[in-house]
Short mmCIF file of C-alpha atoms and ligand atoms in Angstrom, two decimals:
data_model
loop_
_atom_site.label_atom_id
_atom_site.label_comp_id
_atom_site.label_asym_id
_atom_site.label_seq_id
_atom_site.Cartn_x
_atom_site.Cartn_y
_atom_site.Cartn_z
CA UNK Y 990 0.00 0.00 0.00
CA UNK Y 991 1.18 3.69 -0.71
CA UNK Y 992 1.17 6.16 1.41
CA UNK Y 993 -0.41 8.17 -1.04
CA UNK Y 994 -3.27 5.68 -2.52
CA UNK Y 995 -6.16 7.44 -4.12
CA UNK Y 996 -4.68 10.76 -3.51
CA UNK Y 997 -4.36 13.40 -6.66
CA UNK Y 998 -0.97 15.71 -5.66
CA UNK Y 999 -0.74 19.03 -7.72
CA UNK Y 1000 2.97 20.38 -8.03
CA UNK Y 1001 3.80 23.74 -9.86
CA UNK Y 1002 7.40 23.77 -11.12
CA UNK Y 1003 7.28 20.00 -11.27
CA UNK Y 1004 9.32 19.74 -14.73
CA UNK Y 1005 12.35 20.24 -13.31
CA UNK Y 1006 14.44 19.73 -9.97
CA UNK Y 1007 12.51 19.09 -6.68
CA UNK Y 1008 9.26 19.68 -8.45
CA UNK Y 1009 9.85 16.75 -10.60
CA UNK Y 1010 11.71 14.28 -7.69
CA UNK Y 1011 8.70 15.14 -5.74
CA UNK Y 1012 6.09 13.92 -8.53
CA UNK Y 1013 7.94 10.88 -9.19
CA UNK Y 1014 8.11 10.22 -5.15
CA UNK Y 1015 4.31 10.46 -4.84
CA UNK Y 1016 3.82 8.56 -8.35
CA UNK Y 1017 5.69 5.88 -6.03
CA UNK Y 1018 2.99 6.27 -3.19
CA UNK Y 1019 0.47 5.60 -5.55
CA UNK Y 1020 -0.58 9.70 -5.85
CA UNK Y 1021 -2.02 10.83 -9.55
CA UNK Y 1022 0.19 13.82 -9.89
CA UNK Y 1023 -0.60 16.91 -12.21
CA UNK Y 1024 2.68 18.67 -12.83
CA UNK Y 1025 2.62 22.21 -13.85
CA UNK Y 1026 4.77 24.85 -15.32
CA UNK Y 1027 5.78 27.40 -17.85
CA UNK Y 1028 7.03 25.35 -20.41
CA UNK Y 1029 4.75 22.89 -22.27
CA UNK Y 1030 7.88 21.33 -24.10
CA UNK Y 1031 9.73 20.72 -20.54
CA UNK Y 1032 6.54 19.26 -19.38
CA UNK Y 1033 5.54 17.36 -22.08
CA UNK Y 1034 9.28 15.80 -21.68
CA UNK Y 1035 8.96 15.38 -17.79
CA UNK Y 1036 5.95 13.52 -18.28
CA UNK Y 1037 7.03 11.10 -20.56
CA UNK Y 1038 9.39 10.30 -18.60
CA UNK Y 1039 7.07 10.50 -14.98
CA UNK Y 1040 4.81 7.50 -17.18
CA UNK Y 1041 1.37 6.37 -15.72
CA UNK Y 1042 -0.80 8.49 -13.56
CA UNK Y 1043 1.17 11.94 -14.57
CA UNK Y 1044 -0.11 14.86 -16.79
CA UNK Y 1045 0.41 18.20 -17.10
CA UNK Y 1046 -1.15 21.64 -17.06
CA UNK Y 1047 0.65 24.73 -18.20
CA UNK Y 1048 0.38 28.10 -16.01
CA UNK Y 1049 3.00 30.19 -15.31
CA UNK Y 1050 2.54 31.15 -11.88
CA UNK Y 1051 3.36 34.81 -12.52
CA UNK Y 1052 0.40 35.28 -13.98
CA UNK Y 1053 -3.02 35.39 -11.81
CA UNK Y 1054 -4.92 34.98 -14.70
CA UNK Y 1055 -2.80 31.41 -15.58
CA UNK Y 1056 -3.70 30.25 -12.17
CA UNK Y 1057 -7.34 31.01 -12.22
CA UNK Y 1058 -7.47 29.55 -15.96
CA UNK Y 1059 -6.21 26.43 -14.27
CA UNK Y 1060 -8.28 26.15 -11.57
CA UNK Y 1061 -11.39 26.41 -13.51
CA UNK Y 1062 -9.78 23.83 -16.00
CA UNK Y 1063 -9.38 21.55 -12.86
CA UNK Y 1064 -12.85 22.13 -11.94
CA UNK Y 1065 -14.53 21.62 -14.99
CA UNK Y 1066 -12.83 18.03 -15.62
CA UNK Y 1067 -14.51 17.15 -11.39
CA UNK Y 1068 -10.75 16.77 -10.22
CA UNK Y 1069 -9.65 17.66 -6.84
CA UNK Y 1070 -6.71 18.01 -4.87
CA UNK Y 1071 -5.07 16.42 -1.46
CA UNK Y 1072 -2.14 17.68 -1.88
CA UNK Y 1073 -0.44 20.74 -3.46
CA UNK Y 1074 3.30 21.41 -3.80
CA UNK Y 1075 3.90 25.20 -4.44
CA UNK Y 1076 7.12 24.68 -5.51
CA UNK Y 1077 7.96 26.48 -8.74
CA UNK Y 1078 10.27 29.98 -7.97
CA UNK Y 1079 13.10 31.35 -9.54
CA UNK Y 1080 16.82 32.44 -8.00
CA UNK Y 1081 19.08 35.08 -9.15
CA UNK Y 1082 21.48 36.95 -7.07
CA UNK Y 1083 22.98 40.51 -6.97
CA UNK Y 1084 24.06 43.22 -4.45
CA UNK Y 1085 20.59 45.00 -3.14
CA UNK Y 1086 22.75 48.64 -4.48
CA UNK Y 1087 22.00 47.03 -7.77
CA UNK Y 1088 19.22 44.90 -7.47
CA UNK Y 1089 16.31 47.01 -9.99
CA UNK Y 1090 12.67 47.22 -9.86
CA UNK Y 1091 12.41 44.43 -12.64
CA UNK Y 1092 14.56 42.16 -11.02
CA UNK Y 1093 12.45 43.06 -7.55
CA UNK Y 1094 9.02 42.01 -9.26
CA UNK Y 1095 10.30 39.08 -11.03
CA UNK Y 1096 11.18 37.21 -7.87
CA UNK Y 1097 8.16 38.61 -6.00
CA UNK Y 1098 5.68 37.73 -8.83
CA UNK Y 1099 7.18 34.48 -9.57
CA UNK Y 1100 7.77 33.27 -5.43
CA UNK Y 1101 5.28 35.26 -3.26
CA UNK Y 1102 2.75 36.54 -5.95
CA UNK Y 1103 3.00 33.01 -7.55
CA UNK Y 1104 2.43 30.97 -4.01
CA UNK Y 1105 -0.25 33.46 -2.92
CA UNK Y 1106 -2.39 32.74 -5.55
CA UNK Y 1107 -1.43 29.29 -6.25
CA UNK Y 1108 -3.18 28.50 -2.60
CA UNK Y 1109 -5.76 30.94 -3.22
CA UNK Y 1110 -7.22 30.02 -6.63
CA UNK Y 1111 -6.71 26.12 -6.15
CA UNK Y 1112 -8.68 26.23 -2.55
CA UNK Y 1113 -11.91 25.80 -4.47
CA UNK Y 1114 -10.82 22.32 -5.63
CA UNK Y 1115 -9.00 21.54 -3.04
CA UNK Y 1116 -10.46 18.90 -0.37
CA UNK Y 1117 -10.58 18.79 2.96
CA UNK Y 1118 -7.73 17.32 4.84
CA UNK Y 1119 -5.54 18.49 2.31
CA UNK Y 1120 -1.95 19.20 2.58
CA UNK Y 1121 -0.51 21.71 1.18
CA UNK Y 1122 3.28 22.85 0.71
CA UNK Y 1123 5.45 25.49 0.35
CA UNK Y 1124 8.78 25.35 -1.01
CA UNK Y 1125 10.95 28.04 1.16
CA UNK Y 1126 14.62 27.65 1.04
CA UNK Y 1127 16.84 28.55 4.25
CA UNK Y 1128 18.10 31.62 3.13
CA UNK Y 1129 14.93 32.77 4.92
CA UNK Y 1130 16.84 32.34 8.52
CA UNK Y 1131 20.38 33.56 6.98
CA UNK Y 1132 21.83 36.58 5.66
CA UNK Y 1133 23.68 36.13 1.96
CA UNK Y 1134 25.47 39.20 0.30
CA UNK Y 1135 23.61 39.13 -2.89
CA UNK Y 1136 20.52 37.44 -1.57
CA UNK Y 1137 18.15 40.24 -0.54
CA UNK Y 1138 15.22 40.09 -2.89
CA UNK Y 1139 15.29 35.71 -3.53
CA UNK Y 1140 15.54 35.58 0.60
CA UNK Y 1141 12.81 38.34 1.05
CA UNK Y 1142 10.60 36.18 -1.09
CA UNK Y 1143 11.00 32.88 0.75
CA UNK Y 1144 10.85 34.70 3.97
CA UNK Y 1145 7.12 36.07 2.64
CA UNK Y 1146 6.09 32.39 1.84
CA UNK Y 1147 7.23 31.14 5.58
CA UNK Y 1148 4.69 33.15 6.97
CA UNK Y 1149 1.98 32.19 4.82
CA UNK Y 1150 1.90 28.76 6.06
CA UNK Y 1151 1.18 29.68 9.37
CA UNK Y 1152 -1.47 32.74 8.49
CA UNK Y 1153 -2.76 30.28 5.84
CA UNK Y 1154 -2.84 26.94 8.36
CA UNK Y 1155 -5.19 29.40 10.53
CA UNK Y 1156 -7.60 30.37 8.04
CA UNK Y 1157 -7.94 26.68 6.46
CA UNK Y 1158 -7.52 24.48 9.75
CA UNK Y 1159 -11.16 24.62 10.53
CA UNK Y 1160 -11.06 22.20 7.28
CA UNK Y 1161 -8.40 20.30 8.16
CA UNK Y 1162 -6.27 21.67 5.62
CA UNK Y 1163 -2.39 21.89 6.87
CA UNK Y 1164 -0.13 24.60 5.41
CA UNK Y 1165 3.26 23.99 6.03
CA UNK Y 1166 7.07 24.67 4.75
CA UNK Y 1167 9.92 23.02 3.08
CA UNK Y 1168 13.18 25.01 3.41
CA UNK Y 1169 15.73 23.47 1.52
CA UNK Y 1170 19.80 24.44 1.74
CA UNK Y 1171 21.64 24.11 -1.30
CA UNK Y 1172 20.13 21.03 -3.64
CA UNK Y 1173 21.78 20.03 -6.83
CA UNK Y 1174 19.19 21.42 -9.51
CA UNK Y 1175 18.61 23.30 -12.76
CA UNK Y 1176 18.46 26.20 -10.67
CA UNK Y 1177 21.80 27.37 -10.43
CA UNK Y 1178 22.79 27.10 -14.28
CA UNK Y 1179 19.31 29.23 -14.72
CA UNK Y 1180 21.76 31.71 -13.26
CA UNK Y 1181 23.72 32.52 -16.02
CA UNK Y 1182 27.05 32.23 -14.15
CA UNK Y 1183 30.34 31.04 -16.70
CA UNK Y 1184 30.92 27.11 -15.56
CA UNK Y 1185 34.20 27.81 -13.85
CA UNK Y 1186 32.63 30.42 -11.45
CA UNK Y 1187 30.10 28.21 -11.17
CA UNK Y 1188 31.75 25.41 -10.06
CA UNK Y 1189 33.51 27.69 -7.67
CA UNK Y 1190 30.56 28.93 -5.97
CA UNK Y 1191 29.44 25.36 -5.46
CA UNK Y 1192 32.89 24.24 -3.55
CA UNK Y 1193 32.68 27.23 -1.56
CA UNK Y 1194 28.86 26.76 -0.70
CA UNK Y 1195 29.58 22.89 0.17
CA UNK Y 1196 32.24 23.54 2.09
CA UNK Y 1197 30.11 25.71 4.31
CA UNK Y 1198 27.27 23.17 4.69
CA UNK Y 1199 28.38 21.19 8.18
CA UNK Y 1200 27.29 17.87 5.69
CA UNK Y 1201 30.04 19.07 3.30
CA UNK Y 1202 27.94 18.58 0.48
CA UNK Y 1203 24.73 19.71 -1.74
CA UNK Y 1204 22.02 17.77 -0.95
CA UNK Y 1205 19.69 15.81 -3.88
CA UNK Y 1206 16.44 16.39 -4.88
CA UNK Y 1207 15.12 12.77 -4.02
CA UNK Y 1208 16.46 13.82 -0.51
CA UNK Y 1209 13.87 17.27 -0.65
CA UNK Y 1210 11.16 14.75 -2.31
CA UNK Y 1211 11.42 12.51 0.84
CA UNK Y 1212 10.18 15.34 3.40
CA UNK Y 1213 7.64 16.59 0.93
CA UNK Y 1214 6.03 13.38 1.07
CA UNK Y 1215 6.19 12.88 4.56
CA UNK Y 1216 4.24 16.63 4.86
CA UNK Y 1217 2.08 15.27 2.24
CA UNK Y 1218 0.80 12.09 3.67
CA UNK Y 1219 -1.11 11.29 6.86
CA UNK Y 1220 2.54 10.39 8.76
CA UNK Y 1221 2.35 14.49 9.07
CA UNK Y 1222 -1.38 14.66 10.18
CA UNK Y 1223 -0.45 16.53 13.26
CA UNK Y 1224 2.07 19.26 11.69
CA UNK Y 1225 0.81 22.15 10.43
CA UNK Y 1226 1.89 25.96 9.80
CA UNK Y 1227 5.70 24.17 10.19
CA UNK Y 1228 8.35 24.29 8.89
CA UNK Y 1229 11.57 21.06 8.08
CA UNK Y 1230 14.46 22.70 6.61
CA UNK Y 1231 16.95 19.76 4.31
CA UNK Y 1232 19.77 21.33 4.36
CA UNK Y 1233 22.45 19.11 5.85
CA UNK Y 1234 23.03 21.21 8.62
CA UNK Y 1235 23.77 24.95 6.90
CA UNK Y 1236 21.15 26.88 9.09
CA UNK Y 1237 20.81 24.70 12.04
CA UNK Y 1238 24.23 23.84 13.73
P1 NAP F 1230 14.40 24.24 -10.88
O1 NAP F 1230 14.90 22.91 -11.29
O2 NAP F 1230 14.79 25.44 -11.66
O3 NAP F 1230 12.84 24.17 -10.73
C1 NAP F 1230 12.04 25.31 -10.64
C2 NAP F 1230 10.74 25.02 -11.33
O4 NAP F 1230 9.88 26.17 -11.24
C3 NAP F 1230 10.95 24.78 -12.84
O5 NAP F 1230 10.04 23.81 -13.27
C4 NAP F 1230 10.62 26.13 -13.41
O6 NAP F 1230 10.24 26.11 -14.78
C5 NAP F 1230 9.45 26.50 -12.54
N1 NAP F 1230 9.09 27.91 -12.65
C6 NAP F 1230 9.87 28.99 -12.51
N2 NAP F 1230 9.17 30.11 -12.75
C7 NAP F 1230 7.90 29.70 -13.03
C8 NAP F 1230 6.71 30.37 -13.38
N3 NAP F 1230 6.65 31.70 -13.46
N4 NAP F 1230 5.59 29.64 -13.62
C9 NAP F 1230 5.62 28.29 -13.53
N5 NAP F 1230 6.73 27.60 -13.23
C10 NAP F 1230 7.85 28.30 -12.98
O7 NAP F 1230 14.89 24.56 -9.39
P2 NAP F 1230 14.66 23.83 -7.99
O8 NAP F 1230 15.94 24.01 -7.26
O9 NAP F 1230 14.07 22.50 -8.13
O10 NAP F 1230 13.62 24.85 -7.33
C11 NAP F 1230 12.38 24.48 -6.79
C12 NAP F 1230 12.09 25.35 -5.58
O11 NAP F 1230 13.06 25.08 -4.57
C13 NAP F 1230 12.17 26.87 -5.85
O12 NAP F 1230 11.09 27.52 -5.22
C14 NAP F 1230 13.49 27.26 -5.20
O13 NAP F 1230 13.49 28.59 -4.77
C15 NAP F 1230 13.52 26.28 -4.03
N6 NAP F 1230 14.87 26.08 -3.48
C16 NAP F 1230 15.86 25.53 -4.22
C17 NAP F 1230 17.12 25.39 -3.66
C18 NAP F 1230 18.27 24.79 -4.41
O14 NAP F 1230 19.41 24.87 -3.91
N7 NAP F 1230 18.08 24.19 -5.56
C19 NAP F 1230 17.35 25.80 -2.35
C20 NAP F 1230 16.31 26.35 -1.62
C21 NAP F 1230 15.06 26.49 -2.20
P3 NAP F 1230 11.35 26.25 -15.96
O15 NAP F 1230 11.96 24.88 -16.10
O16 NAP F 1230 10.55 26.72 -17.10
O17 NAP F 1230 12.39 27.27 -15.46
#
């Protein structure tokens, strides 16, 4: 038996990265698992790959309109959700001096904007005794020179699981947070950094991290299905941070 068994899991971002460990984990569990994203070729691939029980929906989180258009499309086909992954955001770094307006509202449309109305639009299909999930990341609890805006954004998104876990708990709906350290994804060469500084960053990020390495995303998938399935039942408006160590000793 799975620990997900006649459960239908919604994950935005899920062609990619944690998104997509995640959906394969609760494919595992026996979950049907709509991935979403911005990208209908990248999803089209991920699914492929995901096999039985997967499909996709495009929306670009950005974009209210996208969400509601999804929702709807959700509703009209009967399906609803116990559990959703708000996991799609986006990462790029510079010095707050230079960080501009544009580069401001990307991150905050994309990873506060995006989350906001992800939960909001989705609650109509969404059942009772759902879970839902947040992806955070740790820089939340840390200060990084060059971090300002991505950490202000994940910061945002902490708090919404708790104000959110109030306002839904009366239907047993848990809101609660993943805050990954650094994970081994697509992210970073999203970043547009040349491969040598690249792989210079990452040395000098492991070597922080009291694990001494990046972490995976099948180890990120593991605690999002523990906060998806009942083995959580009695968590809510938390948060688990994966990050070998980096933020807590
Ligand atoms: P990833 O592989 O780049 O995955 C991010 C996913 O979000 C991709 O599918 C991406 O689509 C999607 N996405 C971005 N903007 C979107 C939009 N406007 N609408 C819909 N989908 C959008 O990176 P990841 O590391 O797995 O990131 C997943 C989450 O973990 C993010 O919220 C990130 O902040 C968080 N996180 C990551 C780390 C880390 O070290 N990797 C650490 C802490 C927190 P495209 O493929 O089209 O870009």
């Amino acid at each position: 038996m799975g620990k997900l068994d006649n459960k239908t899991a919604i994950i935005t971002g899920g062609n990619s990265g944690i998104g997509f460990a995640s959906a394969k984990r609760f494919l595992e569990e026996g979950a049907q698992v709509i991935i979403t994203g911005r990208r209908e070729d990248a999803l089209k691939e991920a699914v492929a790959e995901l096999g039985d029980g997967a499909r996709y929906e495009v929306a670009d989180v950005s974009k209210v309109a996208e969400i509601s258009a999804l929702a709807q499309r959700l509703n009209d086909q009967g399906i609803t959700l116990d559990v959703v992954f708000a996991n799609a955001g986006i990462a790029f770094f510079a010095p707050l001096a230079e960080s501009t307006e544009e580069f401001f509202d990307n991150h905050f449309n994309t990873n506060v904007k995006g989350v906001f109305f992800t939960i909001q639009k989705l609650l109509p299909v969404i059942n009772d005794n759902a879970s839902i999930m947040i992806n955070a990341s740790i820089v939340a609890h840390k200060g990084f020179e060059g971090a300002s805006v991505y950490s202000a954004t994940k910061a945002a998104v902490i708090n919404l699981a708790k104000t959110a876990s109030r306002e839904l708990v009366s239907r047993g709906i848990r809101v609660n947070v993943i805050s990954p350290g650094p994970i081994e994804t697509p992210i970073y060469s999203k970043i547009g950094m040349p491969e040598e500084d690249m792989d210079n960053f990452a040395k000098a990020m492991a070597s922080q991290v009291p694990m001494q390495r990046f972490g995976t995303s099948d180890e990120v998938a593991g605690a999002a299905l523990f906060l998806a399935s009942s083995d959580s039942s009695y968590i809510i408006g938390d948060e688990i941070r994966v990050d070998g160590g980096f933020s807590t000793i």
